[in-house]
Amino acid sequence: MEEENDMPNELEGVALAGERPRALITGITGQDGGHLAELLHEKGYEVFGLLRGQRNARREALETEFPFINIIEADLTDQTSLIEAVLTSEPKEIYNLGAVSHVGYSFRNPQLTADITAKGVLNLLEAMRVTGYSSKARFYQASTSEMFGGLDYNRPGNGYNEDSLFHPRSPYGVAKLYAHWIARNYRESYGMFISTGILFNHEGERRGLEFVTRKITNAVANIHLGKQEFVTLGDLWPKRDWGYAGDYVRGMWQMLQHDEPDDFVLATGETHSIEEFLALAFAVVGITDWKRHVRQDKQFMRPAEVDILLGDPSKAERVLGWKREVDFAGLVTRMVRHDLDLAGRS
Ligand code: NAP
Ligand code: F7E
């Protein structure tokens, strides 16, 4: 009879890790967490992923899709668990992707957003200091274009860059600005290798259905297959600089391989309205009179909106050699095709 293996899942693999570089990722169940785990695994890293909750609904999917990940149970709001996570994973690199990341949700849950998206970063940086990992591990902080705001007095011009003014327009944006500055402060104060990536919107097949791009491509697939008639959205005029998540996680890794810690914008340098996204997504399935499939509802509109985001990635291109491979049309097409495939199977 086979001996029962009651080793806690979070410790499995640690003893077998050998000399491979180790990376700890928070936000492992999210869009970027999946892309990054895959990339680091391909590069030969031992990947550790932080999973929260006593019964996380995404655990099974995570274990099935990425059996190589060493899961560590911890939460960004619980510093003791973060100290344990650092000591268990012994990381060379830490990627802090965990956050309340949905802008609309942050308006409805501002305090939770502050606890996780802002103070969670402080908790993790302190966990590194307490354990001596401030000098042993490099740290990536997931900053965001939502820190800029897109207001009249602060229009992006040829694109927001690392020196542009910040004016966040949501509890999410404000929390991320705290996170951005505390990360920079720890770099300046303690000489830690901390790089921040100011990333503009990036999407793909793993994007959550609560974000507008995936909500649209999922609906387009269902409408094409006759499973749904309308998609109900908020404002259609805001403009975003949308890239592909696979390209952006490569940039995160490049930031931590650079000689010096620094701040980098990753963006495409193009901006498109939600209307343009809709038109292109429906065109992929041959629907041109798409407006008859779209409804609007105030519940999806925000108390304060970011009108326009446009990024200037020239520093990352020049210094890191970062280059995006997927353009806007390519992004929309691959997302619709993926959702057609999924909807066709269900
Ligand atoms: P996402 O899909 O929403 O993933 C967020 C992750 O954070 C999930 O894995 C979630 O875990 C985790 N998380 C939430 N609360 C936590 C807590 N208390 N402790 C530990 N983990 C927690 O986000 P994403 O699109 O991959 O983005 C990754 C990061 O980049 C985020 O910080 C986001 O704010 C930032 N960012 C994203 C974009 C973009 O366009 N995607 C652009 C700029 C910056 P659960 O599954 O347990 O909820
Ligand atoms: O909204 C509008 C909405 O929620 C995009 C996050 O990854 O990128 C993301 O934040 C736009 C906004 O992304 C719906 O009002 C209309 O103008 O897809 P979104 P976001 O708010 O830009 C940044 C860079 C991040 O850092 C964030 O973590 O679309 N919109 N109708 C809608 N948005 C949603 N979600 N749902 C709608 O029905």
Short mmCIF file of C-alpha atoms and ligand atoms in Angstrom, two decimals:
data_model
loop_
_atom_site.label_atom_id
_atom_site.label_comp_id
_atom_site.label_asym_id
_atom_site.label_seq_id
_atom_site.Cartn_x
_atom_site.Cartn_y
_atom_site.Cartn_z
CA MET A 1 0.00 0.00 0.00
CA GLU A 2 1.25 3.47 -0.84
CA GLU A 3 2.22 5.60 2.13
CA GLU A 4 -0.10 8.54 2.56
CA ASN A 5 1.65 11.84 1.78
CA ASP A 6 0.47 14.37 4.32
CA MET A 7 3.23 16.89 3.65
CA PRO A 8 1.53 20.29 3.49
CA ASN A 9 1.29 21.33 -0.13
CA GLU A 10 3.06 24.61 0.55
CA LEU A 11 6.30 22.79 1.43
CA GLU A 12 6.31 20.30 -1.41
CA GLY A 13 9.22 20.80 -3.79
CA VAL A 14 11.26 22.98 -1.46
CA ALA A 15 13.70 20.20 -0.64
CA LEU A 16 14.03 19.34 -4.34
CA ALA A 17 14.70 22.88 -5.44
CA GLY A 18 18.49 22.54 -5.71
CA GLU A 19 20.41 25.51 -7.00
CA ARG A 20 17.79 26.91 -9.33
CA PRO A 21 17.03 30.61 -8.79
CA ARG A 22 13.91 31.04 -6.69
CA ALA A 23 11.17 33.57 -7.26
CA LEU A 24 8.25 34.43 -5.00
CA ILE A 25 5.15 35.80 -6.72
CA THR A 26 2.23 37.41 -4.93
CA GLY A 27 -0.98 37.55 -6.98
CA ILE A 28 -0.18 34.13 -8.47
CA THR A 29 -3.87 33.41 -9.25
CA GLY A 30 -4.26 36.65 -11.22
CA GLN A 31 -3.70 37.36 -14.89
CA ASP A 32 -0.09 38.49 -14.61
CA GLY A 33 0.75 35.88 -11.98
CA GLY A 34 -0.07 33.11 -14.48
CA HIS A 35 1.94 34.64 -17.33
CA LEU A 36 4.90 35.38 -15.06
CA ALA A 37 4.92 31.93 -13.44
CA GLU A 38 5.03 30.38 -16.91
CA LEU A 39 7.86 32.66 -18.04
CA LEU A 40 10.00 32.08 -14.94
CA HIS A 41 9.42 28.33 -15.09
CA GLU A 42 10.60 28.32 -18.72
CA LYS A 43 13.69 30.22 -17.60
CA GLY A 44 14.49 27.53 -15.05
CA TYR A 45 13.31 29.23 -11.86
CA GLU A 46 11.80 27.46 -8.90
CA VAL A 47 8.51 29.34 -8.61
CA PHE A 48 6.76 30.02 -5.30
CA GLY A 49 3.27 31.48 -5.34
CA LEU A 50 1.45 33.12 -2.49
CA LEU A 51 -2.15 31.91 -2.12
CA ARG A 52 -4.59 33.51 0.31
CA GLY A 53 -7.70 32.27 2.06
CA GLN A 54 -8.55 29.03 3.81
CA ARG A 55 -10.32 27.66 0.74
CA ASN A 56 -9.28 29.71 -2.27
CA ALA A 57 -11.62 28.93 -5.16
CA ARG A 58 -8.77 29.32 -7.65
CA ARG A 59 -6.46 26.79 -5.97
CA GLU A 60 -7.50 23.77 -8.00
CA ALA A 61 -7.21 25.57 -11.32
CA LEU A 62 -3.80 26.88 -10.28
CA GLU A 63 -2.55 23.42 -9.32
CA THR A 64 -3.88 21.92 -12.55
CA GLU A 65 -2.49 24.57 -14.89
CA PHE A 66 0.82 25.11 -13.11
CA PRO A 67 1.74 21.92 -11.25
CA PHE A 68 5.31 23.23 -10.87
CA ILE A 69 4.32 26.09 -8.54
CA ASN A 70 5.15 25.72 -4.84
CA ILE A 71 2.12 27.18 -3.13
CA ILE A 72 2.61 29.13 0.09
CA GLU A 73 -0.44 30.11 2.08
CA ALA A 74 -0.16 33.77 3.11
CA ASP A 75 -1.95 37.07 2.82
CA LEU A 76 -0.63 40.55 2.08
CA THR A 77 -2.52 41.86 5.11
CA ASP A 78 -0.87 39.37 7.49
CA GLN A 79 2.78 40.23 8.02
CA THR A 80 3.63 37.08 9.98
CA SER A 81 2.50 34.99 7.05
CA LEU A 82 4.68 37.09 4.74
CA ILE A 83 7.73 36.56 6.94
CA GLU A 84 7.08 32.81 6.75
CA ALA A 85 6.63 33.06 2.99
CA VAL A 86 10.00 34.77 2.55
CA LEU A 87 11.79 32.31 4.84
CA THR A 88 10.20 29.31 3.14
CA SER A 89 10.86 30.41 -0.43
CA GLU A 90 14.34 31.92 0.09
CA PRO A 91 13.78 34.04 -3.02
CA LYS A 92 16.28 35.74 -5.27
CA GLU A 93 13.43 37.76 -6.74
CA ILE A 94 10.07 38.83 -5.35
CA TYR A 95 7.32 40.01 -7.69
CA ASN A 96 4.55 41.82 -5.83
CA LEU A 97 1.51 41.50 -8.08
CA GLY A 98 -1.13 40.90 -5.40
CA ALA A 99 -3.69 43.67 -5.04
CA VAL A 100 -7.30 44.72 -5.18
CA SER A 101 -6.84 45.60 -8.85
CA HIS A 102 -10.33 46.52 -10.07
CA VAL A 103 -10.90 50.26 -10.10
CA GLY A 104 -14.70 50.04 -9.82
CA TYR A 105 -14.47 47.61 -6.89
CA SER A 106 -12.04 49.95 -5.15
CA PHE A 107 -14.70 52.69 -5.04
CA ARG A 108 -17.04 50.28 -3.27
CA ASN A 109 -14.30 48.88 -0.96
CA PRO A 110 -11.85 51.72 -0.37
CA GLN A 111 -10.58 50.57 3.02
CA LEU A 112 -9.94 47.01 1.90
CA THR A 113 -8.14 48.46 -1.12
CA ALA A 114 -5.91 50.54 1.14
CA ASP A 115 -5.17 47.54 3.38
CA ILE A 116 -4.16 45.24 0.53
CA THR A 117 -3.01 47.40 -2.37
CA ALA A 118 -1.22 50.05 -0.29
CA LYS A 119 -0.31 48.64 3.12
CA GLY A 120 0.23 45.12 1.82
CA VAL A 121 3.33 46.39 0.05
CA LEU A 122 4.70 47.86 3.26
CA ASN A 123 4.02 44.56 5.04
CA LEU A 124 5.99 42.67 2.41
CA LEU A 125 8.90 45.12 2.38
CA GLU A 126 9.08 44.92 6.18
CA ALA A 127 8.98 41.11 5.98
CA MET A 128 12.05 41.34 3.74
CA ARG A 129 13.84 43.60 6.21
CA VAL A 130 13.02 41.51 9.27
CA THR A 131 14.30 38.35 7.59
CA GLY A 132 17.44 39.90 6.13
CA TYR A 133 16.11 39.54 2.60
CA SER A 134 16.32 43.28 1.94
CA SER A 135 19.88 42.64 0.78
CA LYS A 136 19.34 39.14 -0.60
CA ALA A 137 16.33 39.54 -2.90
CA ARG A 138 15.36 41.91 -5.70
CA PHE A 139 11.82 43.29 -5.56
CA TYR A 140 9.35 44.23 -8.31
CA GLN A 141 6.40 46.47 -7.45
CA ALA A 142 3.38 46.47 -9.78
CA SER A 143 2.70 50.17 -10.21
CA THR A 144 0.12 51.47 -12.64
CA SER A 145 -0.87 54.10 -15.17
CA GLU A 146 -3.94 54.71 -12.95
CA MET A 147 -1.59 56.95 -10.93
CA PHE A 148 -1.67 59.57 -13.74
CA GLY A 149 -5.39 60.36 -14.04
CA GLY A 150 -5.73 61.74 -17.59
CA LEU A 151 -7.21 65.08 -16.52
CA ASP A 152 -7.33 68.30 -18.57
CA TYR A 153 -4.41 69.89 -16.74
CA ASN A 154 -2.39 66.69 -16.95
CA ARG A 155 -3.02 65.37 -20.48
CA PRO A 156 -0.55 62.72 -21.62
CA GLY A 157 0.75 64.68 -24.66
CA ASN A 158 2.99 62.18 -26.46
CA GLY A 159 2.60 59.76 -23.57
CA TYR A 160 3.03 59.70 -19.79
CA ASN A 161 6.56 58.77 -18.80
CA GLU A 162 8.44 58.07 -15.55
CA ASP A 163 8.61 61.83 -14.76
CA SER A 164 4.97 62.73 -15.44
CA LEU A 165 2.73 64.20 -12.75
CA PHE A 166 0.54 61.89 -10.72
CA HIS A 167 -3.14 62.58 -10.04
CA PRO A 168 -4.89 59.30 -9.16
CA ARG A 169 -8.68 59.29 -9.63
CA SER A 170 -9.79 56.29 -7.57
CA PRO A 171 -9.12 54.61 -4.22
CA TYR A 172 -7.18 52.06 -6.28
CA GLY A 173 -5.01 54.71 -7.91
CA VAL A 174 -4.36 56.41 -4.57
CA ALA A 175 -3.44 53.11 -2.90
CA LYS A 176 -1.07 52.29 -5.77
CA LEU A 177 0.56 55.69 -5.46
CA TYR A 178 1.31 55.00 -1.78
CA ALA A 179 2.69 51.61 -2.79
CA HIS A 180 4.82 53.20 -5.52
CA TRP A 181 6.31 55.77 -3.15
CA ILE A 182 6.90 53.40 -0.24
CA ALA A 183 8.72 51.09 -2.66
CA ARG A 184 10.87 53.99 -3.88
CA ASN A 185 11.39 55.13 -0.30
CA TYR A 186 12.71 51.71 0.75
CA ARG A 187 15.04 51.75 -2.25
CA GLU A 188 16.40 55.17 -1.26
CA SER A 189 16.44 54.57 2.50
CA TYR A 190 17.81 51.05 2.72
CA GLY A 191 19.56 50.59 -0.63
CA MET A 192 17.23 47.75 -1.55
CA PHE A 193 17.04 46.55 -5.15
CA ILE A 194 13.46 47.63 -5.82
CA SER A 195 12.16 48.38 -9.29
CA THR A 196 8.71 49.66 -10.08
CA GLY A 197 6.93 48.97 -13.34
CA ILE A 198 4.40 51.65 -14.23
CA LEU A 199 2.33 49.43 -16.44
CA PHE A 200 -0.46 50.58 -18.70
CA ASN A 201 -3.47 48.31 -19.26
CA HIS A 202 -2.47 44.86 -20.40
CA GLU A 203 -4.92 42.16 -21.29
CA GLY A 204 -5.14 38.68 -22.75
CA GLU A 205 -6.72 35.27 -22.48
CA ARG A 206 -6.22 35.18 -18.69
CA ARG A 207 -7.87 38.57 -18.05
CA GLY A 208 -10.66 38.50 -15.45
CA LEU A 209 -14.21 38.80 -16.79
CA GLU A 210 -14.73 41.89 -14.61
CA PHE A 211 -12.44 43.99 -16.82
CA VAL A 212 -13.92 45.67 -19.87
CA THR A 213 -11.82 43.98 -22.58
CA ARG A 214 -12.54 40.42 -21.48
CA LYS A 215 -16.15 41.27 -20.69
CA ILE A 216 -16.47 42.39 -24.32
CA THR A 217 -14.61 39.51 -25.98
CA ASN A 218 -16.50 36.95 -23.88
CA ALA A 219 -19.81 38.61 -24.84
CA VAL A 220 -18.86 38.83 -28.52
CA ALA A 221 -18.16 35.09 -28.56
CA ASN A 222 -21.48 34.31 -26.88
CA ILE A 223 -23.41 36.69 -29.14
CA HIS A 224 -21.83 35.12 -32.22
CA LEU A 225 -22.87 31.66 -31.01
CA GLY A 226 -26.40 32.85 -30.19
CA LYS A 227 -25.95 32.37 -26.43
CA GLN A 228 -26.33 36.05 -25.50
CA GLU A 229 -27.96 39.08 -27.11
CA PHE A 230 -26.44 42.14 -25.39
CA VAL A 231 -23.44 43.26 -23.44
CA THR A 232 -24.15 45.93 -20.81
CA LEU A 233 -21.34 48.39 -20.19
CA GLY A 234 -20.62 51.77 -18.60
CA ASP A 235 -18.97 54.69 -20.42
CA LEU A 236 -17.66 53.94 -23.89
CA TRP A 237 -15.59 57.09 -24.54
CA PRO A 238 -12.62 56.58 -22.15
CA LYS A 239 -9.38 55.74 -23.93
CA ARG A 240 -6.78 53.24 -22.82
CA ASP A 241 -3.32 52.16 -23.90
CA TRP A 242 -3.94 48.41 -24.18
CA GLY A 243 -1.13 45.87 -24.58
CA TYR A 244 -0.71 42.10 -24.20
CA ALA A 245 0.05 40.73 -20.72
CA GLY A 246 2.60 38.20 -22.03
CA ASP A 247 4.75 41.07 -23.33
CA TYR A 248 4.48 42.96 -20.04
CA VAL A 249 5.58 40.18 -17.68
CA ARG A 250 8.72 39.84 -19.80
CA GLY A 251 9.38 43.49 -19.00
CA MET A 252 8.94 42.83 -15.26
CA TRP A 253 11.61 40.14 -15.41
CA GLN A 254 13.92 42.38 -17.46
CA MET A 255 13.62 45.11 -14.81
CA LEU A 256 14.98 42.74 -12.16
CA GLN A 257 17.87 41.59 -14.40
CA HIS A 258 19.06 45.17 -15.01
CA ASP A 259 22.21 46.40 -13.18
CA GLU A 260 20.36 49.11 -11.26
CA PRO A 261 16.92 49.30 -9.69
CA ASP A 262 14.75 51.94 -11.38
CA ASP A 263 11.23 52.91 -12.49
CA PHE A 264 9.97 51.95 -15.96
CA VAL A 265 6.82 52.63 -17.97
CA LEU A 266 5.57 49.71 -20.08
CA ALA A 267 2.99 50.73 -22.67
CA THR A 268 2.25 50.49 -26.39
CA GLY A 269 2.28 54.21 -27.21
CA GLU A 270 -1.22 53.94 -28.76
CA THR A 271 -4.56 54.79 -27.23
CA HIS A 272 -8.03 53.55 -28.22
CA SER A 273 -11.55 54.13 -26.91
CA ILE A 274 -13.80 51.35 -25.66
CA GLU A 275 -15.95 52.01 -28.75
CA GLU A 276 -12.95 51.20 -30.94
CA PHE A 277 -12.33 48.01 -28.96
CA LEU A 278 -15.99 47.03 -29.41
CA ALA A 279 -15.99 47.69 -33.14
CA LEU A 280 -12.86 45.61 -33.67
CA ALA A 281 -13.99 42.74 -31.43
CA PHE A 282 -17.35 42.45 -33.21
CA ALA A 283 -15.60 42.72 -36.59
CA VAL A 284 -13.62 39.56 -35.77
CA VAL A 285 -16.91 37.60 -35.90
CA GLY A 286 -18.20 39.59 -38.88
CA ILE A 287 -20.67 41.83 -37.02
CA THR A 288 -20.53 45.46 -38.22
CA ASP A 289 -23.79 46.82 -36.72
CA TRP A 290 -22.45 46.11 -33.22
CA LYS A 291 -24.28 49.00 -31.51
CA ARG A 292 -27.50 47.01 -31.43
CA HIS A 293 -25.77 44.49 -29.15
CA VAL A 294 -24.54 47.08 -26.63
CA ARG A 295 -26.46 48.57 -23.71
CA GLN A 296 -25.27 50.97 -21.05
CA ASP A 297 -25.97 51.03 -17.33
CA LYS A 298 -24.90 53.49 -14.64
CA GLN A 299 -23.81 50.65 -12.36
CA PHE A 300 -20.72 50.21 -14.57
CA MET A 301 -19.83 53.92 -14.52
CA ARG A 302 -17.35 55.30 -11.98
CA PRO A 303 -17.71 58.28 -9.61
CA ALA A 304 -14.54 59.68 -11.22
CA GLU A 305 -13.24 58.47 -14.56
CA VAL A 306 -9.77 58.47 -16.10
CA ASP A 307 -10.45 59.98 -19.54
CA ILE A 308 -7.36 58.96 -21.43
CA LEU A 309 -4.24 56.90 -20.85
CA LEU A 310 -1.31 56.86 -23.22
CA GLY A 311 2.16 55.72 -22.23
CA ASP A 312 5.65 56.42 -23.50
CA PRO A 313 7.71 53.22 -23.10
CA SER A 314 10.89 54.65 -24.66
CA LYS A 315 12.97 54.37 -21.46
CA ALA A 316 12.21 50.64 -21.08
CA GLU A 317 12.91 50.12 -24.78
CA ARG A 318 16.22 51.98 -24.61
CA VAL A 319 17.52 50.79 -21.24
CA LEU A 320 16.11 47.27 -20.99
CA GLY A 321 15.69 46.42 -24.67
CA TRP A 322 12.01 45.73 -23.93
CA LYS A 323 9.77 45.43 -26.96
CA ARG A 324 6.11 44.56 -27.21
CA GLU A 325 5.21 41.97 -29.82
CA VAL A 326 1.40 42.11 -29.90
CA ASP A 327 -0.38 45.19 -31.31
CA PHE A 328 -3.94 46.38 -30.62
CA ALA A 329 -5.57 44.47 -33.50
CA GLY A 330 -3.58 41.35 -32.61
CA LEU A 331 -4.65 41.61 -28.97
CA VAL A 332 -8.35 41.97 -29.72
CA THR A 333 -8.27 39.17 -32.28
CA ARG A 334 -6.50 36.68 -30.02
CA MET A 335 -8.86 37.44 -27.12
CA VAL A 336 -12.00 36.99 -29.26
CA ARG A 337 -10.65 33.76 -30.82
CA HIS A 338 -9.81 32.39 -27.38
CA ASP A 339 -13.30 33.17 -26.08
CA LEU A 340 -14.91 31.68 -29.19
CA ASP A 341 -12.98 28.51 -28.53
CA LEU A 342 -14.04 28.46 -24.85
CA ALA A 343 -17.70 29.30 -25.58
CA GLY A 344 -17.81 26.69 -28.34
CA ARG A 345 -16.75 24.00 -25.87
CA SER A 346 -19.32 24.83 -23.16
P1 NAP B 1 -5.58 40.40 -10.98
O1 NAP B 1 -5.79 39.44 -12.10
O2 NAP B 1 -6.74 41.13 -10.45
O3 NAP B 1 -4.87 39.61 -9.78
C1 NAP B 1 -4.79 40.14 -8.50
C2 NAP B 1 -4.14 39.13 -7.58
O4 NAP B 1 -4.01 39.68 -6.26
C3 NAP B 1 -4.95 37.82 -7.43
O5 NAP B 1 -4.06 36.74 -7.53
C4 NAP B 1 -5.50 37.93 -6.01
O6 NAP B 1 -5.69 36.69 -5.37
C5 NAP B 1 -4.34 38.66 -5.33
N1 NAP B 1 -4.74 39.22 -4.03
C6 NAP B 1 -5.81 40.00 -3.76
N2 NAP B 1 -5.86 40.26 -2.43
C7 NAP B 1 -4.80 39.64 -1.86
C8 NAP B 1 -4.32 39.53 -0.53
N3 NAP B 1 -4.96 40.11 0.50
N4 NAP B 1 -3.19 38.82 -0.31
C9 NAP B 1 -2.56 38.21 -1.35
N5 NAP B 1 -2.96 38.27 -2.61
C10 NAP B 1 -4.07 38.98 -2.87
O7 NAP B 1 -4.48 41.48 -11.39
P2 NAP B 1 -3.47 41.50 -12.65
O8 NAP B 1 -4.16 42.08 -13.81
O9 NAP B 1 -2.80 40.18 -12.75
O10 NAP B 1 -2.43 42.61 -12.16
C11 NAP B 1 -1.28 42.26 -11.40
C12 NAP B 1 -0.81 43.49 -10.62
O11 NAP B 1 -0.49 44.53 -11.55
C13 NAP B 1 -1.86 44.11 -9.70
O12 NAP B 1 -1.17 44.62 -8.59
C14 NAP B 1 -2.47 45.22 -10.51
O13 NAP B 1 -3.01 46.21 -9.66
C15 NAP B 1 -1.26 45.69 -11.28
N6 NAP B 1 -1.52 46.29 -12.59
C16 NAP B 1 -2.28 45.63 -13.50
C17 NAP B 1 -2.47 46.17 -14.76
C18 NAP B 1 -3.27 45.46 -15.81
O14 NAP B 1 -3.66 46.11 -16.80
N7 NAP B 1 -3.51 44.18 -15.68
C19 NAP B 1 -1.86 47.40 -15.09
C20 NAP B 1 -1.07 48.03 -14.13
C21 NAP B 1 -0.88 47.45 -12.88
P3 NAP B 1 -7.14 35.98 -5.26
O15 NAP B 1 -7.25 35.09 -6.46
O16 NAP B 1 -7.04 35.21 -3.99
O17 NAP B 1 -8.18 37.05 -5.24
O1 F7E B 2 -11.85 49.63 -17.35
C1 F7E B 2 -14.64 51.45 -18.76
C2 F7E B 2 -14.11 51.87 -17.40
O2 F7E B 2 -11.92 47.93 -15.53
C3 F7E B 2 -11.36 50.24 -18.52
C4 F7E B 2 -6.78 47.40 -14.12
O3 F7E B 2 -6.00 46.32 -14.57
O4 F7E B 2 -5.91 48.84 -15.85
C5 F7E B 2 -7.10 48.30 -15.31
O5 F7E B 2 -7.96 49.34 -14.86
C6 F7E B 2 -12.32 51.35 -18.93
C7 F7E B 2 -12.70 52.31 -17.81
O6 F7E B 2 -9.70 48.70 -16.49
C8 F7E B 2 -17.20 48.94 -18.31
O7 F7E B 2 -14.90 52.89 -16.83
C9 F7E B 2 -16.96 50.77 -19.44
O8 F7E B 2 -12.74 53.60 -18.33
O9 F7E B 2 -11.12 47.24 -17.83
P1 F7E B 2 -11.19 48.27 -16.78
P2 F7E B 2 -9.08 50.00 -15.79
O10 F7E B 2 -10.04 50.67 -14.92
O11 F7E B 2 -8.42 50.81 -16.87
C10 F7E B 2 -5.14 49.65 -14.94
C11 F7E B 2 -3.90 50.13 -15.65
C12 F7E B 2 -4.87 48.96 -13.66
O12 F7E B 2 -3.86 49.18 -13.02
C13 F7E B 2 -6.00 48.18 -13.06
O13 F7E B 2 -5.52 47.25 -12.11
O14 F7E B 2 -13.54 50.76 -19.35
N1 F7E B 2 -15.82 50.57 -18.75
N2 F7E B 2 -17.84 49.79 -19.19
C14 F7E B 2 -15.93 49.44 -18.04
N3 F7E B 2 -15.06 48.82 -17.22
C15 F7E B 2 -15.46 47.65 -16.65
N4 F7E B 2 -14.61 46.99 -15.84
N5 F7E B 2 -16.71 47.13 -16.88
C16 F7E B 2 -17.62 47.73 -17.70
O15 F7E B 2 -18.72 47.25 -17.89
#
